[in-house]
PDB file of N, CA and C in Angstrom:
ATOM      1  N   MET A   1      12.274 -27.723 -19.818  1.00  0.00           N
ATOM      2  CA  MET A   1      12.157 -27.139 -18.489  1.00  0.00           C
ATOM      3  C   MET A   1      13.513 -26.561 -18.091  1.00  0.00           C
ATOM      4  N   LYS A   2      13.483 -25.350 -17.552  1.00  0.00           N
ATOM      5  CA  LYS A   2      14.714 -24.687 -17.160  1.00  0.00           C
ATOM      6  C   LYS A   2      15.255 -25.272 -15.867  1.00  0.00           C
ATOM      7  N   SER A   3      16.562 -25.247 -15.761  1.00  0.00           N
ATOM      8  CA  SER A   3      17.191 -25.718 -14.527  1.00  0.00           C
ATOM      9  C   SER A   3      17.208 -24.591 -13.504  1.00  0.00           C
ATOM     10  N   ILE A   4      17.488 -24.944 -12.269  1.00  0.00           N
ATOM     11  CA  ILE A   4      17.590 -23.937 -11.212  1.00  0.00           C
ATOM     12  C   ILE A   4      18.709 -22.955 -11.555  1.00  0.00           C
ATOM     13  N   GLY A   5      19.806 -23.459 -12.105  1.00  0.00           N
ATOM     14  CA  GLY A   5      20.906 -22.578 -12.515  1.00  0.00           C
ATOM     15  C   GLY A   5      20.459 -21.554 -13.543  1.00  0.00           C
ATOM     16  N   ASP A   6      19.642 -21.994 -14.512  1.00  0.00           N
ATOM     17  CA  ASP A   6      19.096 -21.065 -15.513  1.00  0.00           C
ATOM     18  C   ASP A   6      18.222 -20.009 -14.849  1.00  0.00           C
ATOM     19  N   ASN A   7      17.423 -20.445 -13.878  1.00  0.00           N
ATOM     20  CA  ASN A   7      16.550 -19.514 -13.164  1.00  0.00           C
ATOM     21  C   ASN A   7      17.363 -18.501 -12.366  1.00  0.00           C
ATOM     22  N   ILE A   8      18.443 -18.968 -11.761  1.00  0.00           N
ATOM     23  CA  ILE A   8      19.315 -18.070 -11.002  1.00  0.00           C
ATOM     24  C   ILE A   8      19.935 -17.044 -11.951  1.00  0.00           C
ATOM     25  N   LYS A   9      20.394 -17.508 -13.098  1.00  0.00           N
ATOM     26  CA  LYS A   9      20.985 -16.594 -14.081  1.00  0.00           C
ATOM     27  C   LYS A   9      19.953 -15.579 -14.555  1.00  0.00           C
ATOM     28  N   GLN A  10      18.754 -16.042 -14.842  1.00  0.00           N
ATOM     29  CA  GLN A  10      17.681 -15.157 -15.296  1.00  0.00           C
ATOM     30  C   GLN A  10      17.396 -14.090 -14.239  1.00  0.00           C
ATOM     31  N   SER A  11      17.342 -14.489 -12.988  1.00  0.00           N
ATOM     32  CA  SER A  11      17.088 -13.542 -11.901  1.00  0.00           C
ATOM     33  C   SER A  11      18.226 -12.534 -11.787  1.00  0.00           C
ATOM     34  N   ARG A  12      19.445 -13.025 -11.869  1.00  0.00           N
ATOM     35  CA  ARG A  12      20.621 -12.147 -11.762  1.00  0.00           C
ATOM     36  C   ARG A  12      20.622 -11.116 -12.877  1.00  0.00           C
ATOM     37  N   VAL A  13      20.393 -11.575 -14.100  1.00  0.00           N
ATOM     38  CA  VAL A  13      20.383 -10.675 -15.255  1.00  0.00           C
ATOM     39  C   VAL A  13      19.247  -9.655 -15.136  1.00  0.00           C
ATOM     40  N   ALA A  14      18.072 -10.111 -14.683  1.00  0.00           N
ATOM     41  CA  ALA A  14      16.928  -9.211 -14.516  1.00  0.00           C
ATOM     42  C   ALA A  14      17.231  -8.098 -13.522  1.00  0.00           C
ATOM     43  N   LEU A  15      18.069  -8.393 -12.545  1.00  0.00           N
ATOM     44  CA  LEU A  15      18.442  -7.394 -11.542  1.00  0.00           C
ATOM     45  C   LEU A  15      19.645  -6.561 -11.982  1.00  0.00           C
ATOM     46  N   GLY A  16      20.220  -6.902 -13.120  1.00  0.00           N
ATOM     47  CA  GLY A  16      21.363  -6.155 -13.631  1.00  0.00           C
ATOM     48  C   GLY A  16      22.649  -6.394 -12.859  1.00  0.00           C
ATOM     49  N   LEU A  17      22.777  -7.583 -12.287  1.00  0.00           N
ATOM     50  CA  LEU A  17      23.961  -7.913 -11.494  1.00  0.00           C
ATOM     51  C   LEU A  17      24.921  -8.777 -12.302  1.00  0.00           C
ATOM     52  N   SER A  18      26.207  -8.593 -12.055  1.00  0.00           N
ATOM     53  CA  SER A  18      27.216  -9.432 -12.706  1.00  0.00           C
ATOM     54  C   SER A  18      27.445 -10.685 -11.871  1.00  0.00           C
ATOM     55  N   GLN A  19      28.024 -11.691 -12.499  1.00  0.00           N
ATOM     56  CA  GLN A  19      28.381 -12.903 -11.758  1.00  0.00           C
ATOM     57  C   GLN A  19      29.361 -12.559 -10.643  1.00  0.00           C
ATOM     58  N   ALA A  20      30.307 -11.682 -10.937  1.00  0.00           N
ATOM     59  CA  ALA A  20      31.326 -11.312  -9.947  1.00  0.00           C
ATOM     60  C   ALA A  20      30.702 -10.625  -8.736  1.00  0.00           C
ATOM     61  N   SER A  21      29.737  -9.732  -8.969  1.00  0.00           N
ATOM     62  CA  SER A  21      29.125  -9.024  -7.838  1.00  0.00           C
ATOM     63  C   SER A  21      28.302  -9.975  -6.972  1.00  0.00           C
ATOM     64  N   VAL A  22      27.576 -10.887  -7.601  1.00  0.00           N
ATOM     65  CA  VAL A  22      26.791 -11.855  -6.827  1.00  0.00           C
ATOM     66  C   VAL A  22      27.726 -12.791  -6.065  1.00  0.00           C
ATOM     67  N   ALA A  23      28.785 -13.238  -6.720  1.00  0.00           N
ATOM     68  CA  ALA A  23      29.761 -14.115  -6.060  1.00  0.00           C
ATOM     69  C   ALA A  23      30.335 -13.428  -4.827  1.00  0.00           C
ATOM     70  N   LYS A  24      30.643 -12.151  -4.958  1.00  0.00           N
ATOM     71  CA  LYS A  24      31.192 -11.391  -3.824  1.00  0.00           C
ATOM     72  C   LYS A  24      30.183 -11.336  -2.675  1.00  0.00           C
ATOM     73  N   MET A  25      28.901 -11.088  -3.005  1.00  0.00           N
ATOM     74  CA  MET A  25      27.856 -11.037  -1.973  1.00  0.00           C
ATOM     75  C   MET A  25      27.689 -12.387  -1.283  1.00  0.00           C
ATOM     76  N   LEU A  26      27.909 -13.465  -2.034  1.00  0.00           N
ATOM     77  CA  LEU A  26      27.778 -14.813  -1.478  1.00  0.00           C
ATOM     78  C   LEU A  26      29.068 -15.297  -0.815  1.00  0.00           C
ATOM     79  N   LYS A  27      30.125 -14.488  -0.948  1.00  0.00           N
ATOM     80  CA  LYS A  27      31.444 -14.830  -0.398  1.00  0.00           C
ATOM     81  C   LYS A  27      31.987 -16.127  -1.001  1.00  0.00           C
ATOM     82  N   ILE A  28      31.830 -16.223  -2.332  1.00  0.00           N
ATOM     83  CA  ILE A  28      32.407 -17.342  -3.081  1.00  0.00           C
ATOM     84  C   ILE A  28      33.126 -16.751  -4.297  1.00  0.00           C
ATOM     85  N   SER A  29      33.896 -17.574  -4.970  1.00  0.00           N
ATOM     86  CA  SER A  29      34.608 -17.093  -6.159  1.00  0.00           C
ATOM     87  C   SER A  29      33.642 -16.970  -7.341  1.00  0.00           C
ATOM     88  N   THR A  30      34.028 -16.147  -8.295  1.00  0.00           N
ATOM     89  CA  THR A  30      33.218 -16.000  -9.505  1.00  0.00           C
ATOM     90  C   THR A  30      33.092 -17.326 -10.256  1.00  0.00           C
ATOM     91  N   PRO A  31      34.190 -18.089 -10.413  1.00  0.00           N
ATOM     92  CA  PRO A  31      34.035 -19.396 -11.074  1.00  0.00           C
ATOM     93  C   PRO A  31      33.081 -20.336 -10.325  1.00  0.00           C
ATOM     94  N   ALA A  32      33.084 -20.266  -8.998  1.00  0.00           N
ATOM     95  CA  ALA A  32      32.167 -21.112  -8.219  1.00  0.00           C
ATOM     96  C   ALA A  32      30.718 -20.723  -8.505  1.00  0.00           C
ATOM     97  N   PHE A  33      30.453 -19.415  -8.596  1.00  0.00           N
ATOM     98  CA  PHE A  33      29.092 -18.972  -8.901  1.00  0.00           C
ATOM     99  C   PHE A  33      28.716 -19.347 -10.332  1.00  0.00           C
ATOM    100  N   CYS A  34      29.666 -19.238 -11.240  1.00  0.00           N
ATOM    101  CA  CYS A  34      29.432 -19.639 -12.633  1.00  0.00           C
ATOM    102  C   CYS A  34      29.015 -21.108 -12.700  1.00  0.00           C
ATOM    103  N   LYS A  35      29.656 -21.941 -11.896  1.00  0.00           N
ATOM    104  CA  LYS A  35      29.309 -23.367 -11.865  1.00  0.00           C
ATOM    105  C   LYS A  35      27.894 -23.588 -11.333  1.00  0.00           C
ATOM    106  N   ILE A  36      27.449 -22.731 -10.424  1.00  0.00           N
ATOM    107  CA  ILE A  36      26.071 -22.817  -9.924  1.00  0.00           C
ATOM    108  C   ILE A  36      25.109 -22.536 -11.075  1.00  0.00           C
ATOM    109  N   GLU A  37      25.364 -21.446 -11.811  1.00  0.00           N
ATOM    110  CA  GLU A  37      24.478 -21.072 -12.914  1.00  0.00           C
ATOM    111  C   GLU A  37      24.459 -22.111 -14.038  1.00  0.00           C
ATOM    112  N   THR A  38      25.579 -22.750 -14.269  1.00  0.00           N
ATOM    113  CA  THR A  38      25.641 -23.733 -15.362  1.00  0.00           C
ATOM    114  C   THR A  38      25.241 -25.135 -14.919  1.00  0.00           C
ATOM    115  N   GLY A  39      24.923 -25.295 -13.628  1.00  0.00           N
ATOM    116  CA  GLY A  39      24.472 -26.585 -13.127  1.00  0.00           C
ATOM    117  C   GLY A  39      25.585 -27.570 -12.856  1.00  0.00           C
ATOM    118  N   GLN A  40      26.818 -27.102 -12.849  1.00  0.00           N
ATOM    119  CA  GLN A  40      27.952 -27.987 -12.582  1.00  0.00           C
ATOM    120  C   GLN A  40      28.130 -28.248 -11.093  1.00  0.00           C
ATOM    121  N   THR A  41      27.484 -27.414 -10.277  1.00  0.00           N
ATOM    122  CA  THR A  41      27.556 -27.565  -8.824  1.00  0.00           C
ATOM    123  C   THR A  41      26.161 -27.846  -8.291  1.00  0.00           C
ATOM    124  N   ASP A  42      26.029 -28.879  -7.481  1.00  0.00           N
ATOM    125  CA  ASP A  42      24.752 -29.149  -6.828  1.00  0.00           C
ATOM    126  C   ASP A  42      24.543 -28.130  -5.719  1.00  0.00           C
ATOM    127  N   LEU A  43      23.334 -27.610  -5.653  1.00  0.00           N
ATOM    128  CA  LEU A  43      23.009 -26.608  -4.637  1.00  0.00           C
ATOM    129  C   LEU A  43      22.395 -27.262  -3.414  1.00  0.00           C
ATOM    130  N   ASN A  44      22.787 -26.776  -2.242  1.00  0.00           N
ATOM    131  CA  ASN A  44      22.113 -27.206  -1.020  1.00  0.00           C
ATOM    132  C   ASN A  44      21.136 -26.105  -0.605  1.00  0.00           C
ATOM    133  N   VAL A  45      20.311 -26.392   0.349  1.00  0.00           N
ATOM    134  CA  VAL A  45      19.283 -25.449   0.789  1.00  0.00           C
ATOM    135  C   VAL A  45      19.908 -24.169   1.321  1.00  0.00           C
ATOM    136  N   SER A  46      20.998 -24.305   2.042  1.00  0.00           N
ATOM    137  CA  SER A  46      21.671 -23.139   2.606  1.00  0.00           C
ATOM    138  C   SER A  46      22.098 -22.163   1.513  1.00  0.00           C
ATOM    139  N   ARG A  47      22.685 -22.675   0.449  1.00  0.00           N
ATOM    140  CA  ARG A  47      23.143 -21.812  -0.646  1.00  0.00           C
ATOM    141  C   ARG A  47      21.951 -21.201  -1.376  1.00  0.00           C
ATOM    142  N   LEU A  48      20.883 -21.987  -1.567  1.00  0.00           N
ATOM    143  CA  LEU A  48      19.674 -21.443  -2.193  1.00  0.00           C
ATOM    144  C   LEU A  48      19.099 -20.300  -1.369  1.00  0.00           C
ATOM    145  N   LEU A  49      19.105 -20.456  -0.046  1.00  0.00           N
ATOM    146  CA  LEU A  49      18.620 -19.384   0.828  1.00  0.00           C
ATOM    147  C   LEU A  49      19.469 -18.131   0.676  1.00  0.00           C
ATOM    148  N   GLN A  50      20.785 -18.308   0.625  1.00  0.00           N
ATOM    149  CA  GLN A  50      21.680 -17.162   0.446  1.00  0.00           C
ATOM    150  C   GLN A  50      21.369 -16.431  -0.858  1.00  0.00           C
ATOM    151  N   ILE A  51      21.238 -17.182  -1.920  1.00  0.00           N
ATOM    152  CA  ILE A  51      20.970 -16.581  -3.230  1.00  0.00           C
ATOM    153  C   ILE A  51      19.611 -15.884  -3.231  1.00  0.00           C
ATOM    154  N   SER A  52      18.616 -16.515  -2.624  1.00  0.00           N
ATOM    155  CA  SER A  52      17.284 -15.905  -2.590  1.00  0.00           C
ATOM    156  C   SER A  52      17.306 -14.587  -1.825  1.00  0.00           C
ATOM    157  N   LYS A  53      18.113 -14.507  -0.771  1.00  0.00           N
ATOM    158  CA  LYS A  53      18.222 -13.249  -0.018  1.00  0.00           C
ATOM    159  C   LYS A  53      18.900 -12.170  -0.846  1.00  0.00           C
ATOM    160  N   VAL A  54      19.940 -12.542  -1.582  1.00  0.00           N
ATOM    161  CA  VAL A  54      20.632 -11.577  -2.441  1.00  0.00           C
ATOM    162  C   VAL A  54      19.673 -11.030  -3.499  1.00  0.00           C
ATOM    163  N   PHE A  55      18.870 -11.901  -4.090  1.00  0.00           N
ATOM    164  CA  PHE A  55      17.947 -11.496  -5.147  1.00  0.00           C
ATOM    165  C   PHE A  55      16.605 -10.990  -4.608  1.00  0.00           C
ATOM    166  N   LYS A  56      16.407 -11.110  -3.285  1.00  0.00           N
ATOM    167  CA  LYS A  56      15.158 -10.690  -2.640  1.00  0.00           C
ATOM    168  C   LYS A  56      13.937 -11.403  -3.244  1.00  0.00           C
ATOM    169  N   VAL A  57      14.087 -12.710  -3.405  1.00  0.00           N
ATOM    170  CA  VAL A  57      12.992 -13.566  -3.868  1.00  0.00           C
ATOM    171  C   VAL A  57      12.958 -14.800  -2.971  1.00  0.00           C
ATOM    172  N   SER A  58      11.908 -15.574  -3.073  1.00  0.00           N
ATOM    173  CA  SER A  58      11.834 -16.802  -2.286  1.00  0.00           C
ATOM    174  C   SER A  58      12.599 -17.921  -2.989  1.00  0.00           C
ATOM    175  N   VAL A  59      12.943 -18.935  -2.221  1.00  0.00           N
ATOM    176  CA  VAL A  59      13.591 -20.113  -2.797  1.00  0.00           C
ATOM    177  C   VAL A  59      12.668 -20.733  -3.849  1.00  0.00           C
ATOM    178  N   ALA A  60      11.380 -20.759  -3.569  1.00  0.00           N
ATOM    179  CA  ALA A  60      10.417 -21.316  -4.524  1.00  0.00           C
ATOM    180  C   ALA A  60      10.461 -20.567  -5.852  1.00  0.00           C
ATOM    181  N   GLN A  61      10.640 -19.264  -5.786  1.00  0.00           N
ATOM    182  CA  GLN A  61      10.719 -18.474  -7.014  1.00  0.00           C
ATOM    183  C   GLN A  61      11.982 -18.810  -7.802  1.00  0.00           C
ATOM    184  N   LEU A  62      13.078 -19.058  -7.086  1.00  0.00           N
ATOM    185  CA  LEU A  62      14.311 -19.470  -7.772  1.00  0.00           C
ATOM    186  C   LEU A  62      14.129 -20.826  -8.440  1.00  0.00           C
ATOM    187  N   ILE A  63      13.450 -21.718  -7.750  1.00  0.00           N
ATOM    188  CA  ILE A  63      13.251 -23.065  -8.290  1.00  0.00           C
ATOM    189  C   ILE A  63      12.286 -23.042  -9.478  1.00  0.00           C
ATOM    190  N   SER A  64      11.198 -22.276  -9.343  1.00  0.00           N
ATOM    191  CA  SER A  64      10.187 -22.241 -10.407  1.00  0.00           C
ATOM    192  C   SER A  64      10.608 -21.376 -11.585  1.00  0.00           C
ATOM    193  N   GLY A  65      11.458 -20.396 -11.317  1.00  0.00           N
ATOM    194  CA  GLY A  65      11.904 -19.508 -12.387  1.00  0.00           C
ATOM    195  C   GLY A  65      10.866 -18.512 -12.824  1.00  0.00           C
ATOM    196  N   ASN A  66       9.914 -18.234 -11.970  1.00  0.00           N
ATOM    197  CA  ASN A  66       8.859 -17.294 -12.308  1.00  0.00           C
ATOM    198  C   ASN A  66       9.403 -15.870 -12.220  1.00  0.00           C
ATOM    199  N   ALA A  67       9.774 -15.296 -13.356  1.00  0.00           N
ATOM    200  CA  ALA A  67      10.375 -13.958 -13.391  1.00  0.00           C
ATOM    201  C   ALA A  67       9.407 -12.898 -12.892  1.00  0.00           C
ATOM    202  N   LYS A  68       8.124 -13.121 -13.065  1.00  0.00           N
ATOM    203  CA  LYS A  68       7.133 -12.152 -12.603  1.00  0.00           C
ATOM    204  C   LYS A  68       7.258 -11.940 -11.102  1.00  0.00           C
ATOM    205  N   GLU A  69       7.652 -12.972 -10.401  1.00  0.00           N
ATOM    206  CA  GLU A  69       7.778 -12.899  -8.955  1.00  0.00           C
ATOM    207  C   GLU A  69       8.857 -11.919  -8.514  1.00  0.00           C
ATOM    208  N   LEU A  70       9.815 -11.609  -9.398  1.00  0.00           N
ATOM    209  CA  LEU A  70      10.873 -10.677  -9.023  1.00  0.00           C
ATOM    210  C   LEU A  70      10.308  -9.303  -8.693  1.00  0.00           C
ATOM    211  N   ASP A  71       9.178  -8.940  -9.328  1.00  0.00           N
ATOM    212  CA  ASP A  71       8.562  -7.647  -9.080  1.00  0.00           C
ATOM    213  C   ASP A  71       7.593  -7.683  -7.908  1.00  0.00           C
ATOM    214  N   SER A  72       7.404  -8.832  -7.317  1.00  0.00           N
ATOM    215  CA  SER A  72       6.407  -8.967  -6.264  1.00  0.00           C
ATOM    216  C   SER A  72       6.789  -8.225  -4.997  1.00  0.00           C
ATOM    217  N   SER A  73       8.072  -7.939  -4.779  1.00  0.00           N
ATOM    218  CA  SER A  73       8.453  -7.225  -3.561  1.00  0.00           C
ATOM    219  C   SER A  73       7.843  -5.832  -3.553  1.00  0.00           C
ATOM    220  N   ASP A  74       7.793  -5.142  -4.704  1.00  0.00           N
ATOM    221  CA  ASP A  74       7.151  -3.834  -4.780  1.00  0.00           C
ATOM    222  C   ASP A  74       5.662  -3.955  -4.494  1.00  0.00           C
ATOM    223  N   GLU A  75       5.057  -4.983  -5.045  1.00  0.00           N
ATOM    224  CA  GLU A  75       3.632  -5.209  -4.815  1.00  0.00           C
ATOM    225  C   GLU A  75       3.372  -5.515  -3.343  1.00  0.00           C
ATOM    226  N   LEU A  76       4.260  -6.285  -2.737  1.00  0.00           N
ATOM    227  CA  LEU A  76       4.121  -6.631  -1.330  1.00  0.00           C
ATOM    228  C   LEU A  76       4.207  -5.390  -0.456  1.00  0.00           C
ATOM    229  N   VAL A  77       5.146  -4.510  -0.741  1.00  0.00           N
ATOM    230  CA  VAL A  77       5.286  -3.262   0.013  1.00  0.00           C
ATOM    231  C   VAL A  77       4.017  -2.440  -0.118  1.00  0.00           C
ATOM    232  N   SER A  78       3.489  -2.363  -1.326  1.00  0.00           N
ATOM    233  CA  SER A  78       2.263  -1.612  -1.573  1.00  0.00           C
ATOM    234  C   SER A  78       1.085  -2.210  -0.804  1.00  0.00           C
ATOM    235  N   LEU A  79       0.977  -3.529  -0.814  1.00  0.00           N
ATOM    236  CA  LEU A  79      -0.117  -4.195  -0.100  1.00  0.00           C
ATOM    237  C   LEU A  79       0.007  -4.019   1.409  1.00  0.00           C
ATOM    238  N   LYS A  80       1.236  -4.052   1.928  1.00  0.00           N
ATOM    239  CA  LYS A  80       1.436  -3.834   3.362  1.00  0.00           C
ATOM    240  C   LYS A  80       1.008  -2.425   3.751  1.00  0.00           C
ATOM    241  N   LYS A  81       1.351  -1.446   2.908  1.00  0.00           N
ATOM    242  CA  LYS A  81       0.960  -0.060   3.171  1.00  0.00           C
ATOM    243  C   LYS A  81      -0.562   0.069   3.176  1.00  0.00           C
ATOM    244  N   GLU A  82      -1.193  -0.545   2.188  1.00  0.00           N
ATOM    245  CA  GLU A  82      -2.651  -0.512   2.105  1.00  0.00           C
ATOM    246  C   GLU A  82      -3.283  -1.174   3.324  1.00  0.00           C
ATOM    247  N   LEU A  83      -2.709  -2.282   3.776  1.00  0.00           N
ATOM    248  CA  LEU A  83      -3.211  -2.980   4.953  1.00  0.00           C
ATOM    249  C   LEU A  83      -3.126  -2.089   6.189  1.00  0.00           C
ATOM    250  N   LEU A  84      -2.000  -1.397   6.361  1.00  0.00           N
ATOM    251  CA  LEU A  84      -1.847  -0.490   7.501  1.00  0.00           C
ATOM    252  C   LEU A  84      -2.883   0.627   7.460  1.00  0.00           C
ATOM    253  N   GLU A  85      -3.131   1.169   6.269  1.00  0.00           N
ATOM    254  CA  GLU A  85      -4.138   2.222   6.128  1.00  0.00           C
ATOM    255  C   GLU A  85      -5.522   1.703   6.508  1.00  0.00           C
ATOM    256  N   LYS A  86      -5.853   0.497   6.074  1.00  0.00           N
ATOM    257  CA  LYS A  86      -7.160  -0.089   6.401  1.00  0.00           C
ATOM    258  C   LYS A  86      -7.285  -0.355   7.899  1.00  0.00           C
ATOM    259  N   GLU A  87      -6.183  -0.814   8.519  1.00  0.00           N
ATOM    260  CA  GLU A  87      -6.204  -1.052   9.964  1.00  0.00           C
ATOM    261  C   GLU A  87      -6.429   0.252  10.722  1.00  0.00           C
ATOM    262  N   GLU A  88      -5.799   1.343  10.266  1.00  0.00           N
ATOM    263  CA  GLU A  88      -6.009   2.647  10.894  1.00  0.00           C
ATOM    264  C   GLU A  88      -7.460   3.086  10.747  1.00  0.00           C
ATOM    265  N   GLU A  89      -8.020   2.868   9.563  1.00  0.00           N
ATOM    266  CA  GLU A  89      -9.408   3.224   9.321  1.00  0.00           C
ATOM    267  C   GLU A  89     -10.343   2.416  10.228  1.00  0.00           C
ATOM    268  N   ILE A  90     -10.073   1.137  10.385  1.00  0.00           N
ATOM    269  CA  ILE A  90     -10.872   0.283  11.270  1.00  0.00           C
ATOM    270  C   ILE A  90     -10.795   0.786  12.702  1.00  0.00           C
ATOM    271  N   ASN A  91      -9.599   1.140  13.160  1.00  0.00           N
ATOM    272  CA  ASN A  91      -9.441   1.644  14.526  1.00  0.00           C
ATOM    273  C   ASN A  91     -10.209   2.943  14.738  1.00  0.00           C
ATOM    274  N   LYS A  92     -10.208   3.830  13.740  1.00  0.00           N
ATOM    275  CA  LYS A  92     -10.970   5.081  13.847  1.00  0.00           C
ATOM    276  C   LYS A  92     -12.465   4.790  13.937  1.00  0.00           C
ATOM    277  N   LEU A  93     -12.930   3.837  13.119  1.00  0.00           N
ATOM    278  CA  LEU A  93     -14.351   3.487  13.139  1.00  0.00           C
ATOM    279  C   LEU A  93     -14.743   2.833  14.468  1.00  0.00           C
ATOM    280  N   ARG A  94     -13.864   1.993  15.020  1.00  0.00           N
ATOM    281  CA  ARG A  94     -14.137   1.392  16.333  1.00  0.00           C
ATOM    282  C   ARG A  94     -14.300   2.471  17.394  1.00  0.00           C
ATOM    283  N   LYS A  95     -13.376   3.437  17.366  1.00  0.00           N
ATOM    284  CA  LYS A  95     -13.437   4.523  18.343  1.00  0.00           C
ATOM    285  C   LYS A  95     -14.742   5.299  18.186  1.00  0.00           C
ATOM    286  N   LYS A  96     -15.135   5.531  16.941  1.00  0.00           N
ATOM    287  CA  LYS A  96     -16.374   6.252  16.678  1.00  0.00           C
ATOM    288  C   LYS A  96     -17.578   5.478  17.214  1.00  0.00           C
ATOM    289  N   VAL A  97     -17.605   4.165  17.019  1.00  0.00           N
ATOM    290  CA  VAL A  97     -18.694   3.323  17.522  1.00  0.00           C
ATOM    291  C   VAL A  97     -18.737   3.376  19.045  1.00  0.00           C
ATOM    292  N   ILE A  98     -17.581   3.284  19.679  1.00  0.00           N
ATOM    293  CA  ILE A  98     -17.516   3.346  21.149  1.00  0.00           C
ATOM    294  C   ILE A  98     -18.032   4.686  21.639  1.00  0.00           C
ATOM    295  N   ASP A  99     -17.626   5.773  20.978  1.00  0.00           N
ATOM    296  CA  ASP A  99     -18.102   7.106  21.360  1.00  0.00           C
ATOM    297  C   ASP A  99     -19.613   7.212  21.216  1.00  0.00           C
ATOM    298  N   LEU A 100     -20.166   6.652  20.153  1.00  0.00           N
ATOM    299  CA  LEU A 100     -21.617   6.690  19.951  1.00  0.00           C
ATOM    300  C   LEU A 100     -22.349   5.883  21.026  1.00  0.00           C
ATOM    301  N   TYR A 101     -21.805   4.714  21.381  1.00  0.00           N
ATOM    302  CA  TYR A 101     -22.403   3.927  22.464  1.00  0.00           C
ATOM    303  C   TYR A 101     -22.377   4.716  23.768  1.00  0.00           C
ATOM    304  N   ASP A 102     -21.268   5.399  24.039  1.00  0.00           N
ATOM    305  CA  ASP A 102     -21.155   6.204  25.257  1.00  0.00           C
ATOM    306  C   ASP A 102     -22.188   7.322  25.266  1.00  0.00           C
ATOM    307  N   LYS A 103     -22.409   7.969  24.138  1.00  0.00           N
ATOM    308  CA  LYS A 103     -23.387   9.051  24.043  1.00  0.00           C
ATOM    309  C   LYS A 103     -24.803   8.534  24.269  1.00  0.00           C
ATOM    310  N   LEU A 104     -25.054   7.317  23.832  1.00  0.00           N
ATOM    311  CA  LEU A 104     -26.376   6.727  24.001  1.00  0.00           C
ATOM    312  C   LEU A 104     -26.562   6.120  25.390  1.00  0.00           C
ATOM    313  N   GLY A 105     -25.477   6.081  26.152  1.00  0.00           N
ATOM    314  CA  GLY A 105     -25.544   5.531  27.497  1.00  0.00           C
ATOM    315  C   GLY A 105     -25.598   4.021  27.525  1.00  0.00           C
ATOM    316  N   MET A 106     -25.016   3.380  26.578  1.00  0.00           N
ATOM    317  CA  MET A 106     -25.041   1.918  26.515  1.00  0.00           C
ATOM    318  C   MET A 106     -23.841   1.355  27.161  1.00  0.00           C
TER     319      MET A 106
END
């Protein structure tokens, strides 16, 4: 079973980020971030949240190491767009139903 540090490294590499760039985003030293990836430093929830925001994944995804989840943000954006389109379609149909009721005098 992979450690959280391994999962963090896998996520970082998948995004094409260096340890130094991630460390800078987290406002920590590169050696400190290296210790996170190698499991030499215990992580607290606050640090996990910071890392998850940098990688744009959930804390659960960092813990589980599910690399497929890294692509879920694109899928989420697509689903949100589809949802908005469906809501617009529903609103148009509601208006049409109301207009038909008005024409029938109901």
